[in-house]
Amino acid sequence: DDLPAVDRFMRRRRFRLAVLMLSATRMRAKDTDAPISFEVTVGNFGEVLDTSTPPSSSSTQPTNAVFDGTYYYYLPWGKKKPVLTLLCSIEDIRFRVQAYNHLNSIIDTINRHLKR
């Protein structure tokens, strides 16, 4: 119950993730019984079945795999590659990452001087 009250005061940053699916190949016959789709998520953001986050185009259209003539199957995207986008709003932790990176830089500098 306390989480939503705290959530309002957290600094959040909006991020947009774009994913280009170049190919989906080397699938086995047992994995291609039904149409295949891919989904990109960050936490709950992008999850198709989750209603607590805003919807986004984070999954490909279900596509039937095609036999390649030898052993494997592939998705016939051709020249029209799917692009998935994911909008998410997560806690701003830059101050923690910046402090961590600064400390690591100091440690690296000290180690370099100790090796001399």
XYZ file of C-alpha atoms in Angstrom:
116
model
C 0.000 0.000 0.000
C 2.917 2.406 0.640
C 4.485 1.907 -2.782
C 2.065 4.080 -4.814
C 2.523 6.951 -2.311
C 6.315 6.755 -2.641
C 6.119 6.246 -6.395
C 4.822 9.785 -6.926
C 7.987 11.319 -5.430
C 10.544 9.187 -7.267
C 12.435 10.899 -10.051
C 11.670 9.022 -13.214
C 13.132 9.156 -16.700
C 11.379 8.232 -19.879
C 13.275 5.933 -22.200
C 12.512 4.762 -25.717
C 14.066 1.525 -26.865
C 14.039 0.687 -30.577
C 14.835 -2.845 -31.724
C 15.282 -3.867 -35.360
C 14.797 -7.576 -35.957
C 17.197 -8.496 -38.771
C 16.459 -12.209 -39.043
C 15.069 -15.223 -37.275
C 16.745 -18.322 -38.649
C 17.890 -21.800 -37.665
C 14.646 -22.799 -35.997
C 13.908 -26.487 -35.581
C 10.716 -28.081 -36.889
C 9.440 -28.826 -33.372
C 9.561 -25.081 -32.553
C 7.503 -24.044 -35.585
C 4.152 -25.747 -34.970
C 2.367 -22.414 -34.479
C 2.965 -18.836 -35.669
C 5.998 -17.260 -33.989
C 6.275 -13.755 -32.557
C 8.975 -11.997 -30.554
C 8.416 -9.603 -27.667
C 10.807 -7.059 -26.121
C 10.239 -6.072 -22.488
C 11.964 -4.065 -19.765
C 10.424 -5.140 -16.496
C 6.679 -4.970 -17.072
C 6.997 -2.370 -19.838
C 6.253 -3.900 -23.216
C 4.601 -7.008 -21.849
C 1.541 -7.618 -24.014
C -0.540 -9.225 -21.275
C 0.272 -6.634 -18.581
C -2.415 -3.956 -18.237
C -0.565 -1.883 -15.605
C 1.733 -0.272 -18.202
C 0.832 1.684 -21.341
C 0.669 -0.375 -24.543
C 3.477 -0.133 -27.102
C 4.517 -1.890 -30.296
C 6.892 -4.218 -28.489
C 6.087 -7.477 -30.281
C 6.258 -8.720 -33.843
C 3.260 -9.947 -35.772
C 2.819 -13.725 -35.482
C 4.423 -15.286 -38.565
C 4.558 -18.846 -39.801
C 8.056 -20.205 -40.265
C 9.223 -21.374 -43.704
C 11.398 -24.444 -44.379
C 14.829 -23.507 -45.786
C 15.160 -26.670 -47.872
C 17.811 -28.365 -45.755
C 17.169 -28.714 -42.031
C 16.065 -25.435 -40.454
C 13.150 -23.012 -40.628
C 13.200 -19.206 -40.788
C 10.766 -16.294 -40.619
C 10.205 -14.805 -44.093
C 10.591 -11.118 -43.273
C 12.462 -10.364 -46.508
C 13.198 -6.650 -46.915
C 10.469 -5.577 -44.461
C 12.159 -6.090 -41.100
C 10.020 -5.533 -37.997
C 10.963 -2.592 -35.782
C 9.825 -2.814 -32.170
C 9.587 0.250 -29.951
C 9.230 0.285 -26.228
C 8.426 3.345 -24.126
C 9.170 2.991 -20.453
C 9.455 5.229 -17.435
C 11.877 3.982 -14.797
C 13.565 5.392 -11.705
C 16.384 7.828 -12.430
C 19.499 6.211 -10.946
C 22.096 8.294 -12.782
C 23.452 9.703 -9.509
C 24.228 6.163 -8.309
C 25.839 5.123 -11.574
C 27.889 8.315 -11.782
C 29.196 7.846 -8.228
C 30.039 4.207 -8.982
C 31.868 5.150 -12.186
C 33.782 7.896 -10.374
C 34.901 5.484 -7.644
C 35.992 2.932 -10.264
C 38.003 5.630 -12.021
C 39.751 6.512 -8.748
C 40.519 2.831 -8.093
C 41.939 2.399 -11.618
C 44.129 5.483 -11.184
C 45.467 4.267 -7.832
C 46.169 0.796 -9.240
C 48.065 2.271 -12.184
C 50.223 4.385 -9.863
C 50.890 1.422 -7.548
C 52.129 -0.682 -10.471
C 54.813 1.890 -11.339
